[in-house]
Short mmCIF file of C-alpha atoms in Angstrom, two decimals:
data_model
loop_
_atom_site.label_atom_id
_atom_site.label_comp_id
_atom_site.label_asym_id
_atom_site.label_seq_id
_atom_site.Cartn_x
_atom_site.Cartn_y
_atom_site.Cartn_z
CA MET A 3 0.00 0.00 0.00
CA SER A 4 1.20 3.51 -0.86
CA ILE A 5 0.13 6.25 1.56
CA GLN A 6 -0.44 9.79 0.25
CA TRP A 7 -2.53 12.58 1.80
CA PHE A 8 -2.51 16.24 0.80
CA PRO A 9 -6.02 17.76 0.94
CA GLY A 10 -6.73 21.08 -0.75
CA HIS A 11 -6.74 23.17 2.44
CA MET A 12 -3.04 22.35 2.95
CA THR A 13 -2.16 24.06 -0.35
CA LYS A 14 -4.01 27.16 0.89
CA ALA A 15 -2.23 26.88 4.25
CA LEU A 16 1.21 26.86 2.61
CA ARG A 17 0.30 29.98 0.63
CA MET A 18 -0.93 31.67 3.80
CA MET A 19 2.38 30.89 5.54
CA GLN A 20 4.34 32.26 2.60
CA ASP A 21 2.27 35.46 2.77
CA ASN A 22 2.80 35.88 6.52
CA ILE A 23 6.39 34.78 7.10
CA ALA A 24 7.61 38.31 6.34
CA LEU A 25 5.46 39.55 9.25
CA SER A 26 7.05 37.02 11.61
CA ASP A 27 10.28 37.60 13.53
CA ALA A 28 10.87 33.94 14.42
CA VAL A 29 9.45 30.44 14.05
CA GLY A 30 8.28 27.90 16.60
CA TYR A 31 8.57 24.48 14.95
CA VAL A 32 6.53 21.81 16.74
CA LEU A 33 7.76 18.23 16.24
CA ASP A 34 6.21 15.00 17.48
CA ALA A 35 8.81 13.54 19.84
CA ARG A 36 7.88 10.00 18.80
CA ALA A 37 8.93 10.66 15.19
CA PRO A 38 10.94 13.92 15.04
CA ALA A 39 12.62 13.26 11.68
CA SER A 40 9.32 12.38 10.02
CA SER A 41 7.83 15.56 11.51
CA PHE A 42 10.07 17.76 9.36
CA ASN A 43 8.04 19.17 6.49
CA PRO A 44 10.42 20.06 3.62
CA GLU A 45 7.87 22.58 2.31
CA LEU A 46 8.04 24.51 5.60
CA ASP A 47 11.83 24.70 5.42
CA LYS A 48 11.48 26.50 2.09
CA ILE A 49 9.16 29.06 3.69
CA THR A 50 10.99 29.81 6.94
CA GLY A 51 14.43 30.37 5.42
CA SER A 52 16.88 31.86 7.93
CA LYS A 53 14.32 33.00 10.52
CA PRO A 54 15.37 32.25 14.13
CA CYS A 55 13.79 28.96 15.13
CA VAL A 56 12.76 27.35 18.41
CA TYR A 57 12.26 23.59 18.04
CA ILE A 58 9.53 22.28 20.33
CA LEU A 59 9.68 18.54 20.90
CA ASN A 60 6.11 17.85 21.95
CA LYS A 61 4.51 14.73 23.49
CA CYS A 62 7.71 13.86 25.35
CA ASP A 63 5.60 12.04 27.93
CA LEU A 64 5.04 9.40 25.23
CA ALA A 65 8.61 9.38 23.89
CA ASP A 66 11.90 7.59 24.62
CA ASP A 67 13.90 9.78 27.05
CA SER A 68 17.32 8.70 25.78
CA LYS A 69 16.47 9.46 22.15
CA ILE A 70 14.88 12.79 23.05
CA LYS A 71 18.10 13.74 24.82
CA ALA A 72 19.97 13.00 21.56
CA TRP A 73 17.59 15.28 19.64
CA ASP A 74 18.01 18.07 22.17
CA GLU A 75 21.80 17.83 21.87
CA PHE A 76 21.53 17.78 18.06
CA PHE A 77 19.52 21.02 17.86
CA ARG A 78 21.74 22.77 20.35
CA SER A 79 24.85 21.68 18.42
CA LYS A 80 23.36 23.49 15.41
CA GLY A 81 22.93 26.66 17.46
CA SER A 82 19.14 26.33 17.68
CA LEU A 83 16.96 26.47 20.78
CA CYS A 84 15.09 23.30 21.76
CA VAL A 85 12.36 22.83 24.34
CA LYS A 86 11.14 19.39 25.43
CA VAL A 87 7.49 19.49 26.47
CA SER A 88 4.31 17.52 26.96
CA ALA A 89 2.03 20.39 25.81
CA THR A 90 -0.21 20.58 28.88
CA LYS A 91 2.35 19.77 31.59
CA LEU A 92 2.60 22.40 34.31
CA GLY A 93 5.63 24.63 33.75
CA ASP A 94 6.19 23.76 30.10
CA ALA A 95 4.43 26.91 28.89
CA SER A 96 6.85 29.18 30.74
CA ARG A 97 9.86 27.33 29.30
CA ILE A 98 8.52 27.72 25.75
CA ALA A 99 7.80 31.42 26.32
CA SER A 100 11.32 31.94 27.68
CA ALA A 101 12.78 30.28 24.57
CA PHE A 102 10.74 32.60 22.34
CA VAL A 103 11.96 35.63 24.30
CA GLU A 104 15.57 34.43 23.92
CA ALA A 105 15.18 33.69 20.20
CA THR A 106 13.74 37.14 19.50
CA ALA A 107 15.99 39.15 21.85
CA SER A 108 17.93 40.79 19.02
CA VAL A 109 14.71 41.74 17.23
CA SER A 110 13.25 43.23 20.41
CA GLU A 111 16.43 45.24 20.94
CA LYS A 112 16.32 46.54 17.37
CA TYR A 113 12.73 47.73 17.86
CA ARG A 114 13.63 49.36 21.19
CA LYS A 115 16.51 51.32 19.67
CA LYS A 116 14.23 52.59 16.91
CA GLY A 117 11.57 53.56 19.42
CA ILE A 118 9.11 51.07 17.95
CA VAL A 119 6.61 49.62 20.42
CA ARG A 120 5.10 46.40 19.16
CA PRO A 121 5.22 42.72 20.16
CA VAL A 122 7.59 40.38 18.37
CA ARG A 123 5.78 37.81 16.23
CA VAL A 124 6.39 34.08 16.16
CA MET A 125 4.81 31.80 13.56
CA ILE A 126 3.95 28.34 14.95
CA LEU A 127 4.44 25.57 12.39
CA GLY A 128 4.14 21.80 12.36
CA ILE A 129 2.50 18.75 10.88
CA PRO A 130 -1.15 17.91 11.67
CA ASN A 131 -1.90 16.71 15.19
CA SER A 132 1.50 17.77 16.53
CA GLY A 133 -0.12 19.81 19.29
CA LYS A 134 0.47 23.36 18.01
CA SER A 135 -2.88 24.77 19.10
CA THR A 136 -2.70 23.07 22.51
CA ILE A 137 0.73 24.63 23.09
CA ILE A 138 -0.58 28.09 22.14
CA ASN A 139 -3.54 27.74 24.51
CA CYS A 140 -1.18 26.75 27.34
CA LEU A 141 1.01 29.77 26.58
CA ALA A 142 -1.97 32.11 26.48
CA GLY A 143 -3.49 30.63 29.63
CA LYS A 144 -6.87 30.29 27.96
CA LYS A 145 -8.60 28.55 25.10
CA SER A 146 -7.55 31.01 22.40
CA VAL A 147 -7.51 28.59 19.47
CA ILE A 148 -9.46 25.51 18.50
CA THR A 149 -7.83 22.19 19.41
CA GLY A 150 -8.53 18.52 18.82
CA ASP A 151 -6.97 15.07 19.04
CA LYS A 152 -7.12 14.51 15.30
CA PRO A 153 -5.38 16.20 12.36
CA GLY A 154 -6.93 19.08 10.45
CA VAL A 155 -8.66 20.99 13.28
CA THR A 156 -6.99 24.37 12.64
CA LYS A 157 -8.13 25.65 9.22
CA GLY A 158 -6.92 29.26 9.11
CA LYS A 159 -4.46 31.65 10.71
CA GLN A 160 -5.05 32.97 14.24
CA TRP A 161 -2.93 35.60 16.03
CA VAL A 162 -2.68 35.21 19.81
CA ARG A 163 -0.97 37.81 22.04
CA LEU A 164 0.99 36.68 25.11
CA SER A 165 1.70 38.78 28.18
CA VAL A 166 5.48 38.61 27.56
CA GLY A 167 5.31 40.93 24.54
CA ILE A 168 4.99 38.18 21.93
CA GLU A 169 2.30 37.43 19.38
CA LEU A 170 1.90 33.88 18.12
CA LEU A 171 0.47 32.98 14.74
CA ASP A 172 -1.19 29.57 14.81
CA THR A 173 -1.21 27.90 11.40
CA PRO A 174 -2.91 24.77 10.06
CA GLY A 175 -1.00 21.52 10.35
CA THR A 176 0.50 20.90 6.95
CA LEU A 177 2.08 17.94 5.17
CA TRP A 178 3.73 17.91 1.75
CA PRO A 179 2.38 16.91 -1.67
CA LYS A 180 4.11 13.53 -1.98
CA PHE A 181 5.76 11.05 0.38
CA ASP A 182 8.75 9.69 -1.49
CA ASN A 183 9.75 7.66 1.56
CA GLN A 184 6.91 5.44 2.75
CA THR A 185 8.58 4.88 6.14
CA VAL A 186 7.81 8.53 6.84
CA ALA A 187 4.20 8.08 5.68
CA TYR A 188 3.67 5.07 7.92
CA ARG A 189 5.13 6.82 10.95
CA LEU A 190 2.89 9.82 10.35
CA CYS A 191 -0.01 7.35 10.39
CA PHE A 192 1.25 5.85 13.65
CA VAL A 193 1.25 9.22 15.44
CA GLY A 194 -2.10 10.28 13.96
CA SER A 195 -0.85 13.03 11.64
CA ILE A 196 -2.52 11.25 8.74
CA LYS A 197 -6.17 10.51 9.39
CA ASP A 198 -7.15 6.87 9.78
CA GLU A 199 -10.15 7.58 7.55
CA VAL A 200 -7.97 8.31 4.51
CA VAL A 201 -5.88 5.14 4.85
CA ASP A 202 -7.08 2.26 2.70
CA ASP A 203 -5.85 -0.52 4.98
CA LEU A 204 -5.40 -0.03 8.74
CA TYR A 205 -4.33 -3.65 9.02
CA ASP A 206 -1.33 -2.81 6.85
CA VAL A 207 -0.52 0.20 9.05
CA SER A 208 -0.82 -1.77 12.29
CA THR A 209 1.33 -4.67 11.04
CA ASN A 210 3.94 -2.14 9.92
CA LEU A 211 3.84 -0.66 13.42
CA LEU A 212 4.29 -4.12 14.93
CA THR A 213 7.29 -4.73 12.66
CA GLN A 214 8.97 -1.51 13.78
CA LEU A 215 8.18 -2.14 17.44
CA LYS A 216 9.58 -5.66 17.13
CA GLU A 217 12.82 -4.22 15.71
CA GLN A 218 13.26 -1.31 18.12
CA TYR A 219 11.26 -2.08 21.27
CA PRO A 220 10.80 -5.88 21.48
CA GLN A 221 10.59 -6.01 25.26
CA LEU A 222 7.87 -3.35 25.46
CA LEU A 223 5.91 -5.22 22.80
CA LYS A 224 6.16 -8.51 24.71
CA GLU A 225 5.19 -6.90 28.00
CA ARG A 226 2.18 -5.00 26.66
CA TYR A 227 0.61 -8.03 25.02
CA LYS A 228 1.93 -10.64 27.49
CA LEU A 229 3.77 -12.57 24.80
CA ASP A 230 6.30 -15.26 25.65
CA SER A 231 7.89 -14.87 22.23
CA ILE A 232 7.71 -12.50 19.28
CA ASP A 233 9.70 -14.80 17.03
CA MET A 234 7.13 -14.65 14.23
CA ASP A 235 6.26 -12.39 11.32
CA ALA A 236 4.03 -9.33 11.77
CA ASN A 237 0.92 -11.06 10.42
CA GLN A 238 1.27 -13.91 12.90
CA LEU A 239 1.99 -11.43 15.65
CA HIS A 240 -1.14 -9.46 14.78
CA GLU A 241 -3.29 -12.60 14.89
CA THR A 242 -1.74 -13.71 18.18
CA ILE A 243 -2.57 -10.34 19.75
CA ALA A 244 -6.08 -10.46 18.34
CA ARG A 245 -6.70 -13.89 19.84
CA LYS A 246 -5.27 -12.93 23.22
CA ARG A 247 -7.43 -9.80 23.31
CA GLY A 248 -10.59 -11.61 22.18
CA PHE A 249 -10.92 -9.78 18.88
CA VAL A 250 -12.96 -12.45 17.09
CA VAL A 251 -16.26 -12.37 15.25
CA ARG A 252 -19.01 -14.93 14.87
CA GLY A 253 -17.61 -18.17 13.55
CA GLY A 254 -14.27 -17.66 15.27
CA GLU A 255 -12.78 -15.46 12.56
CA THR A 256 -10.26 -12.81 13.58
CA ASP A 257 -11.64 -9.26 13.78
CA TRP A 258 -8.73 -7.66 11.95
CA GLU A 259 -10.12 -4.12 11.87
CA ARG A 260 -10.90 -3.97 15.58
CA CYS A 261 -7.49 -5.36 16.48
CA SER A 262 -5.72 -2.93 14.12
CA LYS A 263 -7.46 0.05 15.71
CA ALA A 264 -6.65 -1.24 19.20
CA ILE A 265 -2.93 -1.65 18.44
CA LEU A 266 -2.70 1.86 16.99
CA ASP A 267 -4.64 3.27 19.94
CA ASP A 268 -2.33 1.47 22.39
CA PHE A 269 0.67 3.12 20.75
CA ARG A 270 -0.89 6.59 20.54
CA LYS A 271 -2.02 6.55 24.17
CA GLY A 272 1.38 5.36 25.40
CA ARG A 273 0.12 2.02 26.68
CA ILE A 274 2.92 0.12 24.95
CA GLY A 275 5.57 2.39 26.49
CA LYS A 276 7.70 5.44 25.78
CA ILE A 277 8.73 5.14 22.14
CA THR A 278 10.70 7.23 19.64
CA PHE A 279 11.41 5.69 16.26
CA GLU A 280 14.10 8.08 15.05
CA LEU A 281 17.44 9.67 15.87
CA PRO A 282 18.98 12.79 14.25
CA ASP A 283 21.01 10.63 11.85
CA ASP A 284 17.71 9.49 10.32
CA ILE A 285 16.94 12.94 8.89
CA ALA A 286 19.10 12.47 5.80
CA ARG A 287 18.00 8.87 5.27
CA LEU A 288 14.30 9.58 5.52
CA SER A 289 14.47 12.64 3.26
CA LYS A 290 15.50 10.48 0.28
#
C-alpha cells in the first residue's frame, strides 16, 4: 500500500504561511517527539528560510527519554533552541515562552533602539496533530484557538498575544504533496498526523507498526501483550494479539479491523511504552 494525503486546504495553508512569514520575527517548529525526523516538512523549510527557530519537541511524555536527549543535543549543536514538552504539563508553557523571548531578543532590541513599540511575532508551524494549538492555549493561559486530538482541526491563521510581549500565529498543520519515503508516511499514520479515515488498509498500518516495534522495542511489545515470544512475522503477531485480546467475530474469525485500531490506539495513548522511532542521523536517510 502507498500512503499519500494532501487535501486542498493544505495548499491554501502553505500559501498563507508564505504570505505571513515576512510579518514574523521567528518560528516555533513543533515536532512529534515519537517521530521527530518524520515531523520535518520540507515545504516549511522553504518558507521559513533563515528565521530564528525554536524547536519544540512535543509529546515527550510518550517518547523515549534517551532518544529525546539526543535530539536536544543535536539542535543545540546546530545553534538552535530546543524545548522538550508535553504540551499541557505544568511549567512547560513558561519554558517555551522563555525560549521565544531568547530567540527574538535581538529583534526586540532593534525595535527598542528605533523607538518602535510592538510585540515580536512568532509563527507556529508543524505537521497535523503535533499539538500546536494546545501549546498556544497553554502559553496564552486560555482557550484562544481551536484544538482537537485529530489532524486538520486548525483551518486558518489565528494571532494570539501573550503577556510577555509576543504574538503567536497559529497555522494549520501541513504535510507535503508527496511522500517519497513510505517509512515517513507510515510513521505519520502511527502518530495520527494522517487521518485513519484516509488510509485504505489499517491492518497494513498496524502490522507495519508491529514490525517496527519488534525491531526497536521488542521487550515493550512482549510486556504490553503478554507474549512469551515475538519470534514470528508481523501477520502472525497481529493474529496472536487479536486472539489474546478476544478480537474475534461470529464463527471464530479474527476481527482484523478492531485489532488494528486497538494496536494503533495502544501506541498513541502510550500504553505500549515510551517510544521514539528516530534519531537525528535518520533525517538524511528519511528525506531520500
